[in-house]
Short mmCIF file of the C-alpha atoms (twelve columns), coordinates in Angstrom:
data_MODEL
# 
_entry.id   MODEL 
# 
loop_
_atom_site.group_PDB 
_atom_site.id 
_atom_site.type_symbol 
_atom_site.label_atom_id 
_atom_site.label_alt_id 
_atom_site.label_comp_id 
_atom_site.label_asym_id 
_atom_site.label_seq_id 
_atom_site.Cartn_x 
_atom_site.Cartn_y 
_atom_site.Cartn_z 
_atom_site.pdbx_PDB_model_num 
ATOM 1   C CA . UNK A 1   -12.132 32.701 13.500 1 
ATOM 2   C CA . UNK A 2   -12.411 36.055 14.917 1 
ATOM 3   C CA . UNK A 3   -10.172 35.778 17.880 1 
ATOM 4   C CA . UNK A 4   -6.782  36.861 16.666 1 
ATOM 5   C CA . UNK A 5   -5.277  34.327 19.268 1 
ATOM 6   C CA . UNK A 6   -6.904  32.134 18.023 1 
ATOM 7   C CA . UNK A 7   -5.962  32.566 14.502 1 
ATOM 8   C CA . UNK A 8   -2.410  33.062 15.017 1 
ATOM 9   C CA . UNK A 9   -2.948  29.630 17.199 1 
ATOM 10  C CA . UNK A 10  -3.554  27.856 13.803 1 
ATOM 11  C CA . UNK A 11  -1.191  29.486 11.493 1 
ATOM 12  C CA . UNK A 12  1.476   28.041 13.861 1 
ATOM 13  C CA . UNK A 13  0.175   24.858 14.153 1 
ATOM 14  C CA . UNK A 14  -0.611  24.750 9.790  1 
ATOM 15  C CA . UNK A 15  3.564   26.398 9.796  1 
ATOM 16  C CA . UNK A 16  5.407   23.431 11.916 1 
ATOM 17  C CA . UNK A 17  5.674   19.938 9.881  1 
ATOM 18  C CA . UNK A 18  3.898   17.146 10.862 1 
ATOM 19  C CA . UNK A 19  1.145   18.443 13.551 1 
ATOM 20  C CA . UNK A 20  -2.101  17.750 11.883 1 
ATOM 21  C CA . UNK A 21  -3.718  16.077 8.642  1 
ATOM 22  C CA . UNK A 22  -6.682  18.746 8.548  1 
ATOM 23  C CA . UNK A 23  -7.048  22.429 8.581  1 
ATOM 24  C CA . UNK A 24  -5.582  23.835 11.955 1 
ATOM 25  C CA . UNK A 25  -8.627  25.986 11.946 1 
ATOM 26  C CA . UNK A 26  -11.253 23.575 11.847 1 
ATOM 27  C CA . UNK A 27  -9.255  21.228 14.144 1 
ATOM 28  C CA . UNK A 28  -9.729  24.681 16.455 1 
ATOM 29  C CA . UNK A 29  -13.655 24.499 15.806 1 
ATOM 30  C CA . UNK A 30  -13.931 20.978 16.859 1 
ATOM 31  C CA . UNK A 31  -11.382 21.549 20.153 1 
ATOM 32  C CA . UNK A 32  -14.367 24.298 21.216 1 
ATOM 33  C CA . UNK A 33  -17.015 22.247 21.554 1 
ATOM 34  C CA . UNK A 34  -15.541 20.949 25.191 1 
ATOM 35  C CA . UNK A 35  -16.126 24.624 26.888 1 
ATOM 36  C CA . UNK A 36  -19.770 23.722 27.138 1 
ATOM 37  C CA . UNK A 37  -19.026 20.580 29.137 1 
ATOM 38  C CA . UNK A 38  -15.655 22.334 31.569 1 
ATOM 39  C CA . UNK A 39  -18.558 23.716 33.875 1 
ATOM 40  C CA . UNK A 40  -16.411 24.868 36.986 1 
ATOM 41  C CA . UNK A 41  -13.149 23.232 36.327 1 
ATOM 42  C CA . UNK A 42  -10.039 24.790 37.145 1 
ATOM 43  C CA . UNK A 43  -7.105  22.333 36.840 1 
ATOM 44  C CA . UNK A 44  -6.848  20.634 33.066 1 
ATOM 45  C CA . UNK A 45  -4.999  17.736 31.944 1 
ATOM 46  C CA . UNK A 46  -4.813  18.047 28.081 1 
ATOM 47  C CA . UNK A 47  -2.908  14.082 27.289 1 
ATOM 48  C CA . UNK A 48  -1.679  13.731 23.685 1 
ATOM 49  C CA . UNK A 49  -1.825  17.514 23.291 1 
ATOM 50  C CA . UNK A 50  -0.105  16.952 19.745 1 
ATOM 51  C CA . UNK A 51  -0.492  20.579 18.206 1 
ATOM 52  C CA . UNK A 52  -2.228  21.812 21.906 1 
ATOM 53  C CA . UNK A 53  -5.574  20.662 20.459 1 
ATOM 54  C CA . UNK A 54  -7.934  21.044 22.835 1 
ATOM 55  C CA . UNK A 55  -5.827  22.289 25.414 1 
ATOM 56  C CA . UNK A 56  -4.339  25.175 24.560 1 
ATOM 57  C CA . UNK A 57  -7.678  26.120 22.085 1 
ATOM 58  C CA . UNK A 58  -9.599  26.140 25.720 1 
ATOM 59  C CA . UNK A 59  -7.025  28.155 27.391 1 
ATOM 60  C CA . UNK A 60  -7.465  30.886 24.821 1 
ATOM 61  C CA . UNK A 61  -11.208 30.663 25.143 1 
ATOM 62  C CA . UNK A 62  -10.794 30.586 28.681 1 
ATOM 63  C CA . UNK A 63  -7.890  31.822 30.130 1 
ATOM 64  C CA . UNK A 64  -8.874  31.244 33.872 1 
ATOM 65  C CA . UNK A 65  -7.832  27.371 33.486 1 
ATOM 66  C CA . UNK A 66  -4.661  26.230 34.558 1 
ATOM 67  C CA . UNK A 67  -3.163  23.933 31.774 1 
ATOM 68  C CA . UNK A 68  -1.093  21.305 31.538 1 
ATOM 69  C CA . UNK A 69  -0.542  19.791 28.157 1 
ATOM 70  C CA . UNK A 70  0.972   16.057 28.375 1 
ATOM 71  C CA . UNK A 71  2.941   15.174 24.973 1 
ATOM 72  C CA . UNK A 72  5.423   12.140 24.521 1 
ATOM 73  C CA . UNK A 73  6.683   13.216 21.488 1 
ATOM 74  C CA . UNK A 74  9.851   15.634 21.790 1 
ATOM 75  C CA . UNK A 75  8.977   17.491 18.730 1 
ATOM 76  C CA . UNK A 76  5.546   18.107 19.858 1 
ATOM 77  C CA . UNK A 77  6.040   19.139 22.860 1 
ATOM 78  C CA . UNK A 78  8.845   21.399 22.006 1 
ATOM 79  C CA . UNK A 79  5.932   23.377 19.319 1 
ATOM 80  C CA . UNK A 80  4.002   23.485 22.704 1 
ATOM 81  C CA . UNK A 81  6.679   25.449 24.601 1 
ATOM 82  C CA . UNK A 82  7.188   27.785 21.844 1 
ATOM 83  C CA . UNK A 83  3.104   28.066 21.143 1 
ATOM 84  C CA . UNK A 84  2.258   29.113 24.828 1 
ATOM 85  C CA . UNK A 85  5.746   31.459 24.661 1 
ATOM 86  C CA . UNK A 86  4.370   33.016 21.651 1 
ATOM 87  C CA . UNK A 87  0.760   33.541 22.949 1 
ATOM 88  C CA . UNK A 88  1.951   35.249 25.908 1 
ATOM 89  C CA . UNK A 89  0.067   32.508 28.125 1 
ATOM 90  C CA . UNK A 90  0.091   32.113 31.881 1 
ATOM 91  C CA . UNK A 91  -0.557  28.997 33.937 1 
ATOM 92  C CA . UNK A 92  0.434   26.490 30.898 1 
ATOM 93  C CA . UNK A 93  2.787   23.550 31.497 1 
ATOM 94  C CA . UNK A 94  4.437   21.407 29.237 1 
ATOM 95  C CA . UNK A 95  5.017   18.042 30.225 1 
ATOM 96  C CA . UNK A 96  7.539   16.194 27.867 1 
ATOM 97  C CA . UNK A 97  6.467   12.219 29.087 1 
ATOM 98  C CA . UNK A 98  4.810   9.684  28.797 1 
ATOM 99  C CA . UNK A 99  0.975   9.938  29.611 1 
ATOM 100 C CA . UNK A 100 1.462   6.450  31.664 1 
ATOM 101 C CA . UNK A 101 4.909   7.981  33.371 1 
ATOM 102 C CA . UNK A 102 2.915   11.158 34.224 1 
ATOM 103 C CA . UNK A 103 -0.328  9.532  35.221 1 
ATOM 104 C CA . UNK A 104 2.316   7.918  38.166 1 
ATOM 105 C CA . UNK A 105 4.036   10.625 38.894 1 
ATOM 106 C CA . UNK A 106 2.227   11.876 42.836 1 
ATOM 107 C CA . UNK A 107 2.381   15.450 41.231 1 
ATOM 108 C CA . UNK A 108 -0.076  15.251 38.882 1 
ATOM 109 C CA . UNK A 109 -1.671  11.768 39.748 1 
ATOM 110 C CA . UNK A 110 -5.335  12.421 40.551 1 
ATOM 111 C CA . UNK A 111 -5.182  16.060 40.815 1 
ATOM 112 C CA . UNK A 112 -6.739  17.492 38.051 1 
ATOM 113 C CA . UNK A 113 -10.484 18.693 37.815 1 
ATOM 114 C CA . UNK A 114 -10.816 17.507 34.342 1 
ATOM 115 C CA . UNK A 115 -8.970  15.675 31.673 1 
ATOM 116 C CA . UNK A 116 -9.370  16.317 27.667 1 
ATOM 117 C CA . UNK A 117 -8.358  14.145 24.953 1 
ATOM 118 C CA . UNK A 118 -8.835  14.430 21.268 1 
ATOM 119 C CA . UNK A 119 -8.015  11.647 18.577 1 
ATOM 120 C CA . UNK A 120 -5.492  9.906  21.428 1 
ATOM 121 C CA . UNK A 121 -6.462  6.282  21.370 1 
ATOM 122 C CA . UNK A 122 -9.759  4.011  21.330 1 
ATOM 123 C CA . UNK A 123 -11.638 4.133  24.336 1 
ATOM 124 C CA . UNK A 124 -10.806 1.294  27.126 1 
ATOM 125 C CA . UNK A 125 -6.757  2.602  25.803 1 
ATOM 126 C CA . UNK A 126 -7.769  6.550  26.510 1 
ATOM 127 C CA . UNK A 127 -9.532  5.708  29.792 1 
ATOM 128 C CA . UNK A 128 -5.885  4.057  30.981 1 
ATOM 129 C CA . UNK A 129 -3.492  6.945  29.952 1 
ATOM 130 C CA . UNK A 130 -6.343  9.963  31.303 1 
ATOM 131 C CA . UNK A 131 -8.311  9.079  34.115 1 
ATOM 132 C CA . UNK A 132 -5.689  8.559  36.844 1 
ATOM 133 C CA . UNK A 133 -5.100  12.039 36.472 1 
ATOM 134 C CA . UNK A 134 -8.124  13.147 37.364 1 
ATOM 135 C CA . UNK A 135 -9.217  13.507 41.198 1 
ATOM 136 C CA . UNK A 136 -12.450 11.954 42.203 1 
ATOM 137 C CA . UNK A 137 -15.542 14.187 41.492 1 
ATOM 138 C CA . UNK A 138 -13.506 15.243 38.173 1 
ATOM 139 C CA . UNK A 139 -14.544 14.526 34.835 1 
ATOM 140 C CA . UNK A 140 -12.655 13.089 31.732 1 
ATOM 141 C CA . UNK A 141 -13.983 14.608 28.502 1 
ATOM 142 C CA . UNK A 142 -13.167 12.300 25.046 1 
ATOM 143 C CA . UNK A 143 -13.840 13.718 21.880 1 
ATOM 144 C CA . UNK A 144 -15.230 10.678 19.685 1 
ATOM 145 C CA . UNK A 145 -17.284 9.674  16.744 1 
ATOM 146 C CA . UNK A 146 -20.385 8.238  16.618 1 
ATOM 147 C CA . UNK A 147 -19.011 4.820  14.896 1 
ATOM 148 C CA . UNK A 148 -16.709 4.064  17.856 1 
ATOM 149 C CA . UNK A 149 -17.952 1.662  20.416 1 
ATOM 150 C CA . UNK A 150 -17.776 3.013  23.775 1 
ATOM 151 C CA . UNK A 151 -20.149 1.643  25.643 1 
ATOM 152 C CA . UNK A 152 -17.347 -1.607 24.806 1 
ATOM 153 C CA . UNK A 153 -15.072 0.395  27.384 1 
ATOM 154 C CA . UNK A 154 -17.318 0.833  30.294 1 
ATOM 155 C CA . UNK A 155 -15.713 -2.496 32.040 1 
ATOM 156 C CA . UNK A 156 -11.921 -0.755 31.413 1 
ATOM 157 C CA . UNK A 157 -13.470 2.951  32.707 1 
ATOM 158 C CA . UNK A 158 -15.030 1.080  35.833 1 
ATOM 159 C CA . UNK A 159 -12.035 -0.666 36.937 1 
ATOM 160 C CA . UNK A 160 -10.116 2.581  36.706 1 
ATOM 161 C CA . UNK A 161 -12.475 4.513  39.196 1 
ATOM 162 C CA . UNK A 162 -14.855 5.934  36.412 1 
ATOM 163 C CA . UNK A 163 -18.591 5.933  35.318 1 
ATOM 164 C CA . UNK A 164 -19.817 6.395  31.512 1 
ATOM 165 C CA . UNK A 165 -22.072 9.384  32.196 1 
ATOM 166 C CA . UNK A 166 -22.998 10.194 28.711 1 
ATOM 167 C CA . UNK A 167 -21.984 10.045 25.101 1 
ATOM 168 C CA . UNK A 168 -23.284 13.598 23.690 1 
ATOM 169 C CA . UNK A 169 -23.794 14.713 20.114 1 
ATOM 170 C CA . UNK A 170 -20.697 17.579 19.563 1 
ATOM 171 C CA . UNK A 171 -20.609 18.320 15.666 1 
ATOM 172 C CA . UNK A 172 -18.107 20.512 14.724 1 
ATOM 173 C CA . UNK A 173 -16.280 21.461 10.906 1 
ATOM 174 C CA . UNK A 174 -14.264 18.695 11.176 1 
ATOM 175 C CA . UNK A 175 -16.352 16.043 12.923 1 
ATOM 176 C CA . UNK A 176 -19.496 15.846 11.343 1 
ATOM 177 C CA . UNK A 177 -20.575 12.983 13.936 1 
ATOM 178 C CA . UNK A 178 -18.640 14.105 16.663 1 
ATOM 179 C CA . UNK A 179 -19.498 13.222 20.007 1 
ATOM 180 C CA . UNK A 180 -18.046 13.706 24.044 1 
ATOM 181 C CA . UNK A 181 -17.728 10.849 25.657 1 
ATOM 182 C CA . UNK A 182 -18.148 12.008 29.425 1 
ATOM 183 C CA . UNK A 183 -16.751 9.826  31.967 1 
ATOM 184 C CA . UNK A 184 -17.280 10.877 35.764 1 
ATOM 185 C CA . UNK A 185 -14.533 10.066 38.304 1 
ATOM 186 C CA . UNK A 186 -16.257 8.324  41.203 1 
ATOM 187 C CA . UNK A 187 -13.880 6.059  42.567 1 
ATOM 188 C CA . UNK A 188 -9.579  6.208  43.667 1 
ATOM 189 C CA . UNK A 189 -8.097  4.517  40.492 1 
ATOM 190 C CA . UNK A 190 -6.250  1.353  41.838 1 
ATOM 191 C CA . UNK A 191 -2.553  1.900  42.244 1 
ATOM 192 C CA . UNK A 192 -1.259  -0.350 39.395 1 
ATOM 193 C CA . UNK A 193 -2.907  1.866  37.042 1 
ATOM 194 C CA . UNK A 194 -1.677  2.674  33.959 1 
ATOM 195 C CA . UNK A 195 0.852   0.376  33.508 1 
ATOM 196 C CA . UNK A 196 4.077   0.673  31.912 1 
ATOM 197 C CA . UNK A 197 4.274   3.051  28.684 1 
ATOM 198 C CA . UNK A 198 2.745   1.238  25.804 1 
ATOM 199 C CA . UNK A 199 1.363   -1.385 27.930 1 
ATOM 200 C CA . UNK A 200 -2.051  0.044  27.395 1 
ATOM 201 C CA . UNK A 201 -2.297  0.019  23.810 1 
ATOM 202 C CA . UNK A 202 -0.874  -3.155 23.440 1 
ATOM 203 C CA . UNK A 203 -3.392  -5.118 25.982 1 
ATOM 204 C CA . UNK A 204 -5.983  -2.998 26.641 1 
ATOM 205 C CA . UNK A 205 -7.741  -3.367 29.221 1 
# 
């Protein structure tokens, strides 16, 4: 990688124990493969940030976005704060909760242009935790594989104010059949969505 942002983004994320299983650097790769489906989109919802893959990867590639990176886990979340410190970046939030707490919560519910998720949680599971936080007219972007079933998730995605608009081909270093699943937001999601934390993944919808 060229971009010395960039670079120093992965030699934090390869120096704290525990955030990824793969090269930070190719994990960086694979997170850039969303800018050429953010069109327009101002306001993004990165849920299961983890090491701030995609989210903070897109904010360094484009630093007009306003970020908010969604992380249960108190470790991860506290690399987060410390990454965006380091990087000198504006307009990024960490939110220490729940994706199901947040996806409640009338400050972020439904107000974001797009959501992002990478390696969060199959597909009908991801659809619960990401797409009440996106406002109708967004998008939510999924970075998949081409083994998982998604078109299996299009009853959960409907039910929670989405369409399955397409499944594109997104190879990357680390995903050699990577795909985005992109899921338009055409509908208000209906209030009892998501349900209680951990709710979704164990009775998926």
């Amino acid at each position: 990688m060229s971009d010395s942002k960039l670079a120093e983004l992965a030699r934090m994320i390869e120096a704290w124990p525990g955030l990824v299983s793969a090269p930070a650097a190719e994990l960086i790769d694979d997170s850039l493969v969303l800018l050429d489906f953010l069109a327009d989109a101002r306001r993004l919802a990165d849920v299961g940030s983890g090491g701030g893959l995609p989210g903070l990867a897109l904010k360094l590639a484009r630093p007009d976005l306003h970020v908010t990176l969604i992380e249960a886990d108190q470790s991860k979340a506290a690399f987060l704060i410390q990454a965006a410190a380091r990087l000198v970046l504006t307009d990024v939030e960490v939110v220490g909760r729940p994706a199901e707490e947040v996806g409640r919560d009338p400050r972020y519910r439904e107000s974001f242009d797009v959501a992002v998720a990478r390696a969060l949680a199959a597909m009908p599971v991801l659809a619960e935790l990401c797409l009440p936080l996106v406002r109708v007219g967004g998008r939510l972007l999924a970075q998949k594989t081409e083994t998982e079933d998604v078109f299996g998730a299009t009853h959960a995605i409907e039910l929670l104010g989405g369409s399955l608009d397409a499944v594109a081909a997104a190879q990357s270093g680390a995903r050699a059949e990577g795909t985005v699943v992109v899921v338009r937001k055409v509908a208000v999601t209906p209030a009892r969505y998501p349900r209680r934390p951990g709710v979704p993944r164990r009775r998926p919808l």
